[in-house]
CSV table of C-alpha atoms (C1' of nucleotides) in Angstrom, one decimal:
chain,number,residue,atom,x,y,z
A,16,UNK,CA,8.2,-21.8,9.4
A,17,UNK,CA,5.7,-18.8,10.1
A,18,UNK,CA,3.5,-18.3,7.1
A,19,UNK,CA,4.2,-15.4,5.3
A,20,UNK,CA,1.9,-13.3,2.9
A,21,UNK,CA,2.7,-13.6,-1.0
A,22,UNK,CA,5.9,-11.2,-2.2
A,23,UNK,CA,4.1,-7.7,-3.7
A,24,UNK,CA,1.2,-8.4,-2.2
A,25,UNK,CA,0.0,-6.5,0.8
A,26,UNK,CA,-2.5,-6.4,4.0
A,27,UNK,CA,-4.2,-3.9,4.1
A,28,UNK,CA,-4.1,-2.3,8.2
A,29,UNK,CA,-6.6,-0.6,9.7
A,30,UNK,CA,-5.1,2.3,10.4
A,31,UNK,CA,-5.0,2.6,6.9
A,32,UNK,CA,-8.2,1.4,5.6
A,33,UNK,CA,-9.9,4.3,6.2
A,34,UNK,CA,-7.9,6.8,3.8
A,35,UNK,CA,-8.8,3.7,1.1
A,36,UNK,CA,-12.6,3.8,2.4
A,37,UNK,CA,-12.4,8.0,2.1
A,38,UNK,CA,-10.7,7.6,-1.9
A,39,UNK,CA,-13.1,5.3,-2.6
A,40,UNK,CA,-16.1,7.0,-1.1
A,41,UNK,CA,-14.9,9.9,-3.2
A,42,UNK,CA,-14.3,7.6,-6.4
A,43,UNK,CA,-18.3,6.4,-6.0
A,44,UNK,CA,-19.5,9.8,-5.5
A,45,UNK,CA,-18.4,11.1,-8.3
A,46,UNK,CA,-18.9,8.4,-10.8
A,47,UNK,CA,-22.8,8.6,-9.5
A,48,UNK,CA,-23.0,11.8,-10.2
A,49,UNK,CA,-21.7,11.4,-13.7
A,50,UNK,CA,-23.9,8.9,-14.3
A,51,UNK,CA,-21.6,5.8,-14.1
A,52,UNK,CA,-22.9,2.8,-12.3
A,53,UNK,CA,-21.4,0.1,-10.3
A,54,UNK,CA,-20.1,-3.3,-12.3
A,55,UNK,CA,-18.6,-6.3,-10.0
A,56,UNK,CA,-16.8,-8.7,-12.3
A,57,UNK,CA,-15.3,-11.6,-11.6
A,58,UNK,CA,-10.9,-11.1,-10.9
A,59,UNK,CA,-10.3,-14.2,-13.0
A,60,UNK,CA,-11.0,-14.9,-16.7
A,61,UNK,CA,-10.6,-17.6,-19.6
A,62,UNK,CA,-7.0,-16.8,-20.5
A,63,UNK,CA,-7.8,-15.4,-24.4
A,64,UNK,CA,-10.1,-13.1,-23.1
A,65,UNK,CA,-6.7,-10.8,-21.9
A,66,UNK,CA,-5.0,-12.1,-24.8
A,67,UNK,CA,-7.5,-11.0,-27.1
A,68,UNK,CA,-7.8,-7.9,-26.0
A,69,UNK,CA,-4.7,-6.4,-23.9
A,70,UNK,CA,-2.3,-7.6,-26.9
A,71,UNK,CA,-0.3,-10.4,-27.5
A,72,UNK,CA,2.9,-8.6,-27.8
A,73,UNK,CA,2.5,-6.5,-24.7
A,74,UNK,CA,4.6,-7.3,-21.5
A,75,UNK,CA,1.7,-7.8,-19.5
A,76,UNK,CA,0.6,-10.8,-21.7
A,77,UNK,CA,3.9,-11.6,-22.7
A,78,UNK,CA,5.3,-11.9,-18.9
A,79,UNK,CA,3.4,-10.8,-16.2
A,80,UNK,CA,0.1,-12.7,-16.0
A,81,UNK,CA,-0.6,-14.9,-13.1
A,82,UNK,CA,-2.3,-18.2,-15.5
A,83,UNK,CA,-3.1,-21.4,-14.4
A,84,UNK,CA,-5.4,-24.1,-15.1
A,85,UNK,CA,-8.5,-25.5,-13.9
A,86,UNK,CA,-8.8,-28.8,-13.3
A,87,UNK,CA,-10.3,-29.5,-16.7
A,88,UNK,CA,-7.3,-27.8,-18.5
A,89,UNK,CA,-8.5,-24.9,-19.0
A,90,UNK,CA,-6.3,-22.0,-18.8
A,91,UNK,CA,-7.5,-19.5,-16.5
A,92,UNK,CA,-5.9,-15.9,-15.6
A,93,UNK,CA,-6.3,-13.5,-12.7
A,94,UNK,CA,-7.4,-10.4,-14.7
A,95,UNK,CA,-4.0,-7.5,-15.0
A,96,UNK,CA,-6.6,-4.9,-15.5
A,97,UNK,CA,-10.2,-3.8,-15.6
A,98,UNK,CA,-11.2,-3.6,-18.9
A,99,UNK,CA,-11.5,-7.0,-20.4
A,100,UNK,CA,-14.1,-8.3,-18.1
A,101,UNK,CA,-15.9,-5.4,-18.1
A,102,UNK,CA,-16.1,-5.8,-21.7
A,103,UNK,CA,-16.8,-9.3,-21.7
A,104,UNK,CA,-19.8,-9.0,-19.4
A,105,UNK,CA,-21.3,-6.2,-21.5
A,106,UNK,CA,-21.1,-8.7,-24.5
A,107,UNK,CA,-21.8,-11.7,-22.4
A,108,UNK,CA,-25.4,-9.8,-21.4
A,109,UNK,CA,-26.0,-7.8,-24.3
A,110,UNK,CA,-26.1,-4.7,-22.5
A,111,UNK,CA,-26.0,-2.5,-26.0
A,112,UNK,CA,-30.0,-3.9,-25.9
A,113,UNK,CA,-30.6,-1.8,-23.3
A,114,UNK,CA,-31.5,2.2,-24.3
A,115,UNK,CA,-30.0,3.8,-21.8
A,116,UNK,CA,-26.4,4.9,-21.7
A,117,UNK,CA,-24.2,1.9,-20.7
A,118,UNK,CA,-21.7,3.5,-18.2
A,119,UNK,CA,-20.2,1.3,-15.8
A,120,UNK,CA,-17.7,2.1,-12.7
A,121,UNK,CA,-15.4,-0.6,-11.1
A,122,UNK,CA,-13.4,-1.0,-8.5
A,123,UNK,CA,-10.8,-4.3,-7.1
A,124,UNK,CA,-7.9,-5.8,-7.6
A,125,UNK,CA,-5.8,-6.4,-10.4
A,126,UNK,CA,-2.5,-9.1,-10.2
A,127,UNK,CA,0.6,-9.1,-12.8
A,128,UNK,CA,4.0,-10.2,-11.8
A,129,UNK,CA,6.2,-7.9,-11.7
A,130,UNK,CA,9.2,-7.0,-9.3
A,131,UNK,CA,7.6,-4.8,-6.7
A,132,UNK,CA,8.8,-1.5,-5.9
A,133,UNK,CA,7.7,2.1,-5.2
A,134,UNK,CA,4.0,2.3,-6.2
A,135,UNK,CA,4.5,-0.8,-8.1
A,136,UNK,CA,2.8,-4.1,-6.2
A,137,UNK,CA,1.7,-7.8,-7.8
A,138,UNK,CA,-2.0,-7.3,-6.3
A,139,UNK,CA,-3.0,-3.6,-6.8
A,140,UNK,CA,-6.3,-2.2,-6.8
A,141,UNK,CA,-7.8,-0.1,-9.4
A,142,UNK,CA,-10.8,2.1,-9.7
A,143,UNK,CA,-11.5,1.8,-13.6
A,144,UNK,CA,-14.7,3.8,-15.6
A,145,UNK,CA,-15.5,2.4,-18.7
A,146,UNK,CA,-18.5,4.4,-21.1
A,147,UNK,CA,-19.7,2.1,-24.2
A,148,UNK,CA,-21.7,3.7,-27.5
A,149,UNK,CA,-20.8,7.0,-27.6
A,150,UNK,CA,-18.9,7.5,-30.4
A,151,UNK,CA,-18.9,11.7,-28.9
A,152,UNK,CA,-15.5,13.6,-28.5
A,153,UNK,CA,-18.0,14.9,-25.4
A,154,UNK,CA,-18.0,10.8,-24.0
A,155,UNK,CA,-14.1,11.6,-24.1
A,156,UNK,CA,-14.1,14.6,-22.5
A,157,UNK,CA,-16.8,13.4,-19.9
A,158,UNK,CA,-14.7,10.5,-19.0
A,159,UNK,CA,-11.6,12.6,-18.6
A,160,UNK,CA,-13.9,15.4,-16.6
A,161,UNK,CA,-14.6,12.6,-13.9
A,162,UNK,CA,-10.8,11.7,-14.0
A,163,UNK,CA,-9.5,15.0,-12.8
A,164,UNK,CA,-12.8,16.0,-11.0
A,165,UNK,CA,-11.7,12.8,-8.4
A,166,UNK,CA,-8.1,13.6,-8.2
A,167,UNK,CA,-8.6,17.2,-7.9
A,168,UNK,CA,-11.2,17.0,-5.0
A,169,UNK,CA,-8.7,14.5,-3.3
A,170,UNK,CA,-6.2,17.3,-3.7
A,171,UNK,CA,-3.3,15.2,-5.3
A,172,UNK,CA,-0.1,17.4,-5.8
A,173,UNK,CA,1.8,18.2,-8.6
A,174,UNK,CA,-0.2,16.4,-11.2
A,175,UNK,CA,-0.1,17.0,-14.8
A,176,UNK,CA,-2.8,15.8,-17.8
A,177,UNK,CA,-0.8,14.2,-20.9
A,178,UNK,CA,-3.5,13.3,-23.7
A,179,UNK,CA,-2.2,12.3,-27.4
A,180,UNK,CA,-4.1,11.0,-30.3
A,181,UNK,CA,-3.3,7.8,-31.8
A,182,UNK,CA,-5.9,8.0,-34.7
A,183,UNK,CA,-8.0,5.1,-36.0
A,184,UNK,CA,-6.0,1.8,-36.5
A,185,UNK,CA,-6.1,2.9,-40.6
A,186,UNK,CA,-3.9,5.8,-39.4
A,187,UNK,CA,-1.5,3.8,-37.8
A,188,UNK,CA,-1.3,1.1,-40.1
A,189,UNK,CA,-0.7,4.1,-42.5
A,190,UNK,CA,1.4,5.4,-40.2
A,191,UNK,CA,3.3,2.4,-39.6
A,192,UNK,CA,5.4,2.2,-42.6
A,193,UNK,CA,6.8,5.3,-42.7
A,194,UNK,CA,7.9,5.3,-39.2
A,195,UNK,CA,9.5,1.8,-39.3
A,196,UNK,CA,11.4,3.1,-42.7
A,197,UNK,CA,12.5,5.9,-40.4
A,198,UNK,CA,13.7,3.4,-37.1
A,199,UNK,CA,15.6,0.7,-39.5
A,200,UNK,CA,18.2,1.8,-40.9
A,201,UNK,CA,18.8,4.2,-37.0
A,202,UNK,CA,18.4,0.2,-35.1
A,203,UNK,CA,21.8,-0.1,-34.2
A,204,UNK,CA,21.4,3.3,-31.8
A,205,UNK,CA,18.2,2.1,-30.4
A,206,UNK,CA,17.5,0.1,-27.1
A,207,UNK,CA,17.2,-4.1,-27.2
A,208,UNK,CA,13.7,-3.5,-26.7
A,209,UNK,CA,13.4,-0.9,-29.4
A,210,UNK,CA,14.7,-3.4,-31.8
A,211,UNK,CA,12.6,-5.8,-30.9
A,212,UNK,CA,9.8,-3.3,-31.4
A,213,UNK,CA,10.2,-2.1,-34.8
A,214,UNK,CA,8.5,-5.6,-35.5
A,215,UNK,CA,5.8,-5.9,-32.9
A,216,UNK,CA,4.8,-2.7,-31.9
A,217,UNK,CA,7.0,0.0,-33.5
A,218,UNK,CA,4.9,2.6,-31.7
A,219,UNK,CA,5.6,1.8,-28.6
A,220,UNK,CA,9.5,2.9,-29.6
A,221,UNK,CA,8.3,6.9,-29.7
A,222,UNK,CA,7.2,6.0,-26.1
A,223,UNK,CA,10.6,4.6,-24.6
A,224,UNK,CA,12.3,6.4,-21.8
A,225,UNK,CA,15.7,5.4,-22.9
A,226,UNK,CA,17.7,8.4,-23.8
A,227,UNK,CA,19.3,7.3,-26.7
A,228,UNK,CA,16.0,5.9,-28.2
A,229,UNK,CA,14.3,9.5,-27.2
A,230,UNK,CA,17.6,11.0,-28.9
A,231,UNK,CA,17.2,9.0,-32.2
A,232,UNK,CA,12.8,9.1,-32.2
A,233,UNK,CA,13.1,13.3,-31.7
A,234,UNK,CA,13.3,13.4,-35.4
A,235,UNK,CA,10.8,10.8,-36.4
A,236,UNK,CA,7.6,11.7,-38.7
A,237,UNK,CA,5.3,12.0,-36.5
A,238,UNK,CA,1.9,10.4,-36.3
A,239,UNK,CA,-0.1,13.2,-36.1
A,240,UNK,CA,1.1,14.5,-39.9
A,241,UNK,CA,-0.2,11.2,-41.4
A,242,UNK,CA,-3.6,11.5,-39.3
A,243,UNK,CA,-7.0,11.3,-41.5
A,244,UNK,CA,-9.5,14.5,-41.2
A,245,UNK,CA,-11.6,12.4,-38.9
A,246,UNK,CA,-9.4,11.9,-36.5
A,247,UNK,CA,-7.9,15.1,-36.7
A,248,UNK,CA,-11.6,16.5,-36.5
A,249,UNK,CA,-12.0,14.4,-33.3
A,250,UNK,CA,-9.9,15.5,-31.3
A,251,UNK,CA,-9.5,18.8,-32.0
A,252,UNK,CA,-13.0,18.3,-30.2
A,253,UNK,CA,-12.0,16.5,-27.7
A,254,UNK,CA,-9.7,19.2,-26.8
A,255,UNK,CA,-12.0,21.8,-27.2
A,256,UNK,CA,-14.1,20.6,-24.7
A,257,UNK,CA,-11.4,20.3,-22.2
A,258,UNK,CA,-11.2,24.3,-23.2
A,259,UNK,CA,-14.3,24.7,-22.2
A,260,UNK,CA,-14.3,23.1,-18.9
A,261,UNK,CA,-11.1,24.7,-17.6
A,262,UNK,CA,-9.1,21.5,-17.7
A,263,UNK,CA,-6.0,22.0,-18.4
A,264,UNK,CA,-3.6,19.5,-20.3
A,265,UNK,CA,-0.4,18.7,-22.3
A,266,UNK,CA,0.1,17.5,-26.1
A,267,UNK,CA,2.0,14.7,-25.5
A,268,UNK,CA,2.8,13.0,-29.1
A,269,UNK,CA,4.9,10.0,-27.6
A,270,UNK,CA,2.0,8.9,-25.2
A,271,UNK,CA,1.5,5.6,-26.8
A,272,UNK,CA,0.2,3.6,-24.0
A,273,UNK,CA,0.8,0.2,-23.1
A,274,UNK,CA,-2.0,-1.6,-24.5
A,275,UNK,CA,-2.6,-2.1,-27.9
A,276,UNK,CA,-6.7,-1.8,-27.7
A,277,UNK,CA,-6.4,2.1,-27.6
A,278,UNK,CA,-7.7,4.3,-30.4
A,279,UNK,CA,-8.0,8.2,-30.6
A,280,UNK,CA,-7.8,9.6,-27.6
A,281,UNK,CA,-5.4,8.6,-24.9
A,282,UNK,CA,-4.3,10.2,-21.9
A,283,UNK,CA,-2.3,9.6,-18.7
A,284,UNK,CA,-2.3,12.1,-15.4
A,285,UNK,CA,1.1,11.7,-14.2
A,286,UNK,CA,3.0,13.7,-11.1
A,287,UNK,CA,6.3,14.2,-9.7
A,288,UNK,CA,5.2,12.8,-5.9
A,289,UNK,CA,5.8,8.9,-6.8
A,290,UNK,CA,9.0,7.9,-7.4
A,291,UNK,CA,10.0,6.4,-10.7
A,292,UNK,CA,6.0,4.9,-11.2
A,293,UNK,CA,4.7,8.5,-11.7
A,294,UNK,CA,1.4,7.5,-13.3
A,295,UNK,CA,-1.8,8.0,-11.3
A,296,UNK,CA,-4.4,6.7,-13.4
A,297,UNK,CA,-4.7,6.7,-17.6
A,298,UNK,CA,-6.9,5.5,-20.1
A,299,UNK,CA,-8.0,6.3,-23.5
A,300,UNK,CA,-10.7,5.1,-26.3
A,301,UNK,CA,-10.9,1.9,-27.7
A,302,UNK,CA,-13.8,1.2,-30.2
A,303,UNK,CA,-12.2,-1.7,-31.3
A,304,UNK,CA,-12.3,-3.8,-28.5
A,305,UNK,CA,-16.0,-5.0,-28.4
A,306,UNK,CA,-15.8,-5.9,-31.7
A,307,UNK,CA,-12.4,-8.0,-31.5
A,308,UNK,CA,-14.3,-9.7,-28.7
A,309,UNK,CA,-16.9,-11.1,-30.2
A,310,UNK,CA,-19.5,-7.9,-29.9
A,311,UNK,CA,-21.0,-5.6,-32.5
A,312,UNK,CA,-18.8,-2.7,-33.4
A,313,UNK,CA,-19.1,-0.5,-30.1
A,314,UNK,CA,-17.3,2.6,-29.3
A,315,UNK,CA,-16.0,2.9,-25.9
A,316,UNK,CA,-13.9,5.3,-23.8
A,317,UNK,CA,-12.7,4.5,-20.2
A,318,UNK,CA,-9.8,4.8,-17.8
A,319,UNK,CA,-8.5,3.4,-14.6
A,320,UNK,CA,-6.3,4.9,-11.5
A,321,UNK,CA,-4.1,3.5,-9.0
A,322,UNK,CA,-5.7,3.1,-5.5
A,323,UNK,CA,-2.5,2.3,-4.0
A,324,UNK,CA,-1.0,5.4,-5.7
A,325,UNK,CA,-3.2,7.7,-5.3
A,326,UNK,CA,-3.3,6.6,-1.4
A,327,UNK,CA,0.4,7.5,-1.2
A,328,UNK,CA,-0.1,10.6,-2.4
A,329,UNK,CA,-2.9,11.7,-0.4
A,330,UNK,CA,-2.1,14.6,1.7
A,331,UNK,CA,-2.4,14.3,5.6
A,332,UNK,CA,-5.3,16.6,5.5
A,333,UNK,CA,-7.8,14.4,3.9
A,334,UNK,CA,-7.5,11.7,6.3
A,335,UNK,CA,-10.9,11.2,8.1
A,336,UNK,CA,-10.4,11.9,11.8
A,337,UNK,CA,-10.9,9.1,13.8
A,338,UNK,CA,-14.1,8.7,15.3
A,339,UNK,CA,-13.6,8.8,19.4
A,340,UNK,CA,-15.6,12.1,19.9
A,341,UNK,CA,-18.7,10.0,19.0
A,342,UNK,CA,-17.9,6.8,20.6
A,343,UNK,CA,-18.5,5.7,24.5
A,344,UNK,CA,-16.5,3.7,26.2
A,345,UNK,CA,-18.0,1.5,29.0
A,346,UNK,CA,-15.6,0.9,31.6
A,347,UNK,CA,-17.4,-1.2,34.0
A,348,UNK,CA,-15.6,-3.7,36.4
A,349,UNK,CA,-16.2,-5.4,39.5
A,350,UNK,CA,-18.1,-8.8,40.3
A,351,UNK,CA,-21.2,-6.8,39.2
A,352,UNK,CA,-20.4,-3.7,37.6
A,353,UNK,CA,-18.9,-5.9,34.8
A,354,UNK,CA,-22.2,-8.1,33.9
A,355,UNK,CA,-24.0,-5.2,34.0
A,356,UNK,CA,-21.7,-3.4,31.9
A,357,UNK,CA,-22.2,-5.7,29.1
A,358,UNK,CA,-25.9,-5.0,29.0
A,359,UNK,CA,-25.6,-1.5,29.2
A,360,UNK,CA,-23.2,-1.7,26.4
A,361,UNK,CA,-24.9,-4.0,24.2
A,362,UNK,CA,-29.0,-1.6,25.0
A,363,UNK,CA,-25.9,1.2,23.7
A,364,UNK,CA,-25.0,-0.8,20.1
A,365,UNK,CA,-28.7,-1.2,19.7
A,366,UNK,CA,-29.7,2.2,19.9
A,367,UNK,CA,-27.0,3.2,17.6
A,368,UNK,CA,-24.3,4.5,20.0
A,369,UNK,CA,-21.1,3.3,19.2
A,370,UNK,CA,-19.8,2.1,22.1
A,371,UNK,CA,-16.5,0.3,23.1
A,372,UNK,CA,-14.8,-1.4,25.8
A,373,UNK,CA,-11.1,-3.5,26.7
A,374,UNK,CA,-12.5,-6.8,28.1
A,375,UNK,CA,-8.8,-7.6,29.2
A,376,UNK,CA,-9.0,-4.0,31.3
A,377,UNK,CA,-10.3,-5.2,35.3
A,378,UNK,CA,-9.3,-1.9,37.0
A,379,UNK,CA,-11.2,1.4,36.6
A,380,UNK,CA,-7.4,2.9,35.8
A,381,UNK,CA,-6.9,0.6,33.1
A,382,UNK,CA,-10.0,1.4,31.9
A,383,UNK,CA,-9.6,5.2,31.6
A,384,UNK,CA,-6.3,4.4,29.6
A,385,UNK,CA,-8.0,2.6,27.0
A,386,UNK,CA,-10.4,4.9,26.8
A,387,UNK,CA,-8.1,7.7,26.2
A,388,UNK,CA,-6.1,5.7,24.3
A,389,UNK,CA,-9.3,5.4,22.0
A,390,UNK,CA,-10.0,9.0,22.1
A,391,UNK,CA,-13.5,8.5,23.1
A,392,UNK,CA,-15.1,11.4,24.3
A,393,UNK,CA,-17.1,9.9,27.0
A,394,UNK,CA,-16.6,7.0,29.2
A,395,UNK,CA,-19.2,5.3,31.4
A,396,UNK,CA,-17.9,4.1,34.6
A,397,UNK,CA,-20.0,1.1,36.4
A,398,UNK,CA,-18.8,-0.2,39.5
A,399,UNK,CA,-19.9,-2.0,42.5
A,400,UNK,CA,-20.6,1.0,44.5
A,401,UNK,CA,-22.6,2.3,41.2
A,402,UNK,CA,-24.6,-1.0,40.6
A,403,UNK,CA,-26.1,-1.2,44.4
A,404,UNK,CA,-26.9,2.8,43.7
A,405,UNK,CA,-29.1,1.9,40.4
A,406,UNK,CA,-26.2,4.6,38.8
A,407,UNK,CA,-23.5,4.8,35.9
A,408,UNK,CA,-21.1,7.9,36.2
A,409,UNK,CA,-20.3,9.7,33.0
A,410,UNK,CA,-17.2,11.0,32.7
A,411,UNK,CA,-16.7,13.5,29.8
A,412,UNK,CA,-12.8,12.9,29.1
A,413,UNK,CA,-12.0,16.4,27.5
A,414,UNK,CA,-13.1,18.3,30.6
A,415,UNK,CA,-13.1,15.6,33.1
A,416,UNK,CA,-16.8,16.9,34.5
A,417,UNK,CA,-18.9,14.1,35.8
A,418,UNK,CA,-22.3,13.5,36.3
A,419,UNK,CA,-24.8,10.4,37.8
A,420,UNK,CA,-27.0,9.0,35.8
A,421,UNK,CA,-29.7,6.1,36.9
A,422,UNK,CA,-28.5,3.0,34.8
A,423,UNK,CA,-32.6,2.7,33.6
A,424,UNK,CA,-31.9,6.1,31.8
A,425,UNK,CA,-28.6,5.6,30.2
A,426,UNK,CA,-29.2,5.4,26.6
A,427,UNK,CA,-31.7,8.3,26.8
A,428,UNK,CA,-28.9,10.3,28.6
A,429,UNK,CA,-26.4,9.6,26.2
A,430,UNK,CA,-27.7,9.2,22.6
A,431,UNK,CA,-28.4,13.0,23.0
A,432,UNK,CA,-24.7,14.2,24.0
A,433,UNK,CA,-23.2,11.8,21.0
A,434,UNK,CA,-25.8,11.5,17.9
A,435,UNK,CA,-26.3,15.0,16.5
A,436,UNK,CA,-30.6,15.4,16.2
B,21,G,C1',14.4,-10.7,-15.6
B,22,U,C1',18.7,-7.3,-14.4
B,23,G,C1',21.3,-4.3,-10.6
B,24,G,C1',22.0,-2.0,-6.0
B,25,G,C1',21.0,-0.6,-0.4
B,26,U,C1',19.0,-3.0,4.1
B,27,G,C1',18.1,-7.6,7.5
B,28,U,C1',19.7,-6.8,15.5
B,29,A,C1',13.6,-6.4,20.8
B,30,G,C1',6.2,-4.8,18.8
B,31,C,C1',8.6,-0.2,16.2
B,32,U,C1',13.1,3.3,14.8
B,33,C,C1',17.7,1.9,15.3
B,34,A,C1',23.0,2.0,18.2
B,35,G,C1',26.4,-2.4,18.7
B,36,U,C1',34.3,-0.1,18.4
B,37,U,C1',40.0,-3.4,14.7
B,38,G,C1',35.7,-10.1,16.2
B,39,G,C1',35.9,-10.5,23.5
B,40,U,C1',32.7,-13.1,28.5
B,41,U,C1',25.5,-11.7,30.0
B,42,A,C1',23.1,-8.0,23.4
B,43,G,C1',22.2,-2.1,24.1
B,44,A,C1',19.1,2.5,23.9
B,45,G,C1',14.5,5.5,22.5
B,46,C,C1',9.4,4.8,21.9
B,47,G,C1',5.7,1.8,23.0
B,48,C,C1',3.7,-2.3,26.2
B,49,C,C1',2.6,-4.1,31.4
B,50,G,C1',3.1,-3.2,36.3
B,51,G,C1',3.4,0.2,41.1
B,52,A,C1',3.8,5.3,43.3
B,53,U,C1',-2.8,6.4,43.3
B,54,U,C1',-6.6,0.0,48.3
B,55,G,C1',-12.2,3.3,42.2
B,56,U,C1',-10.3,7.8,38.0
B,57,G,C1',-6.8,8.6,31.9
B,58,G,C1',-2.6,11.7,29.6
B,59,A,C1',2.3,14.3,32.8
B,60,U,C1',6.6,12.5,36.3
B,61,C,C1',9.4,9.0,38.7
B,62,C,C1',10.1,3.4,40.2
B,63,G,C1',10.2,-1.5,38.7
B,64,G,C1',9.0,-5.2,35.1
B,65,A,C1',8.1,-8.1,30.6
B,66,G,C1',9.9,-8.8,25.7
B,67,G,C1',15.8,-11.2,21.4
B,68,U,C1',16.3,-18.3,17.6
B,69,C,C1',20.8,-10.6,15.8
B,70,G,C1',16.7,-13.2,8.6
B,71,C,C1',18.0,-18.9,7.6
B,72,G,C1',21.9,-22.2,6.6
B,73,G,C1',27.2,-23.4,6.8
B,74,G,C1',32.3,-21.9,6.9
B,75,U,C1',36.6,-19.2,9.5
B,76,U,C1',37.8,-18.7,14.8
B,77,C,C1',39.8,-20.7,21.5
B,78,G,C1',35.8,-17.3,20.4
B,79,A,C1',31.2,-14.5,15.7
B,80,A,C1',25.5,-9.8,15.7
B,81,A,C1',30.5,-8.6,13.5
B,82,C,C1',34.7,-12.0,9.0
B,83,C,C1',33.4,-15.1,4.2
B,84,C,C1',30.3,-18.4,1.6
B,85,G,C1',25.2,-19.7,0.0
B,86,U,C1',19.7,-18.7,0.9
B,87,C,C1',15.3,-16.0,2.1
B,88,A,C1',12.8,-11.6,2.6
B,89,U,C1',12.6,-6.7,2.1
B,90,C,C1',13.0,-1.7,0.0
B,91,C,C1',14.7,0.9,-4.0
B,92,A,C1',16.4,1.3,-9.4
B,93,C,C1',16.2,-0.5,-14.7
B,94,C,C1',12.3,-2.6,-17.4
B,95,C,C1',7.1,-2.2,-17.4
B,96,C,C1',3.1,0.0,-15.9
B,97,A,C1',-2.1,2.2,-12.4
RNA sequence: GUGGGUGUAGCUCAGUUGGUUAGAGCGCCGGAUUGUGGAUCCGGAGGUCGCGGGUUCGAAACCCGUCAUCCACCCCA
């Protein structure tokens, strides 16, 4: 029986990895130019870290985590998202003591036990950023601007930025009873999930996509109406900042987000090109989380994007070109040619020239076929005749022009052709 | 967790009301070209028909089960 990969866990094959590399490079580039620094945290943590940060009543914690016991019985969990671990590291290493702005970005696999479908996997990859310590609307603007800059630079199609104000915890606590009072009498019109949510997380009812739920919550009292002046002012400043930078957005008062730790600004970038899973990236402010996890009160804001989803949307024109133009194929054959070719191959590589060969090919014809398939611009042919003459034959695969090169000068002759000075 | 679609060659897929040795295109290897790629022609290799039962003289096809995969619900990146 063949051993196969785990359901919802995919291999990234060489044909596709350049696309990922391209996305990663762009993400790293923009994150660093926005002043964020890379952090690498473990992909598994103590289970309580996620339970405490994401929220015990969320789907992620209730039924989607990969949790297992360590040998001493400690409950560990494969990270379902990146913020919790980053916050844990921030606290554990007392980064608050560093006077520099603590702005991090990360990249890596996340794990959620969900039913796979288009754009949804059990192991998926995120690029995310977290900006600690600044309770300033400009920090929100900066974070959203980075997200938007990255996605725009990748020329992803049909993007929409949706944004909402969740207010402070106290605002939501004040709003909650009025919302519950409104929903309770209408309970029968809501889906089963939402009936449960009235007690566990009533705000989530507003974000339900079931048409009946949407209809019944249409006339519900809005969070914005019971928002404190402080929260209102803050959010206005965020919007004003986005206006200033020319970043377009849609206000969406239903946008609640699935994770419990968000407050004030929440946002989500969606597209129409991804099937049912239409979120490319999302984030928000989470001022209470650091304290919840045992740190001192620290405001923070961040986002994460799904690499698979970006890759699905990445236009073909954005895929980096193959490296054939700067690759030499060394076609060495025959009893004397083959060993000489091995040396030449190594010399070229040591000189920084990308050089390849297919050792399975024994004839010149087979070598040239491989050189063609690899789209190499140059093929260096070395047979027994060339060896006795102390030469190699360099063929330009595009022009079919050929010229003799002394074996002793192969590297010197080829290097300027391949590597731009 | 629920629902639907699909499983036949490396890939994309045909395969008639059940009938003998399971096909095509592309790809791959070789030859035409004794040392020159792509195009053309010729030849060749490659298959537990997802798996396990059942019905039948006979199953890739029909029935049951199972697994995988895709899509959707849900949820989210």
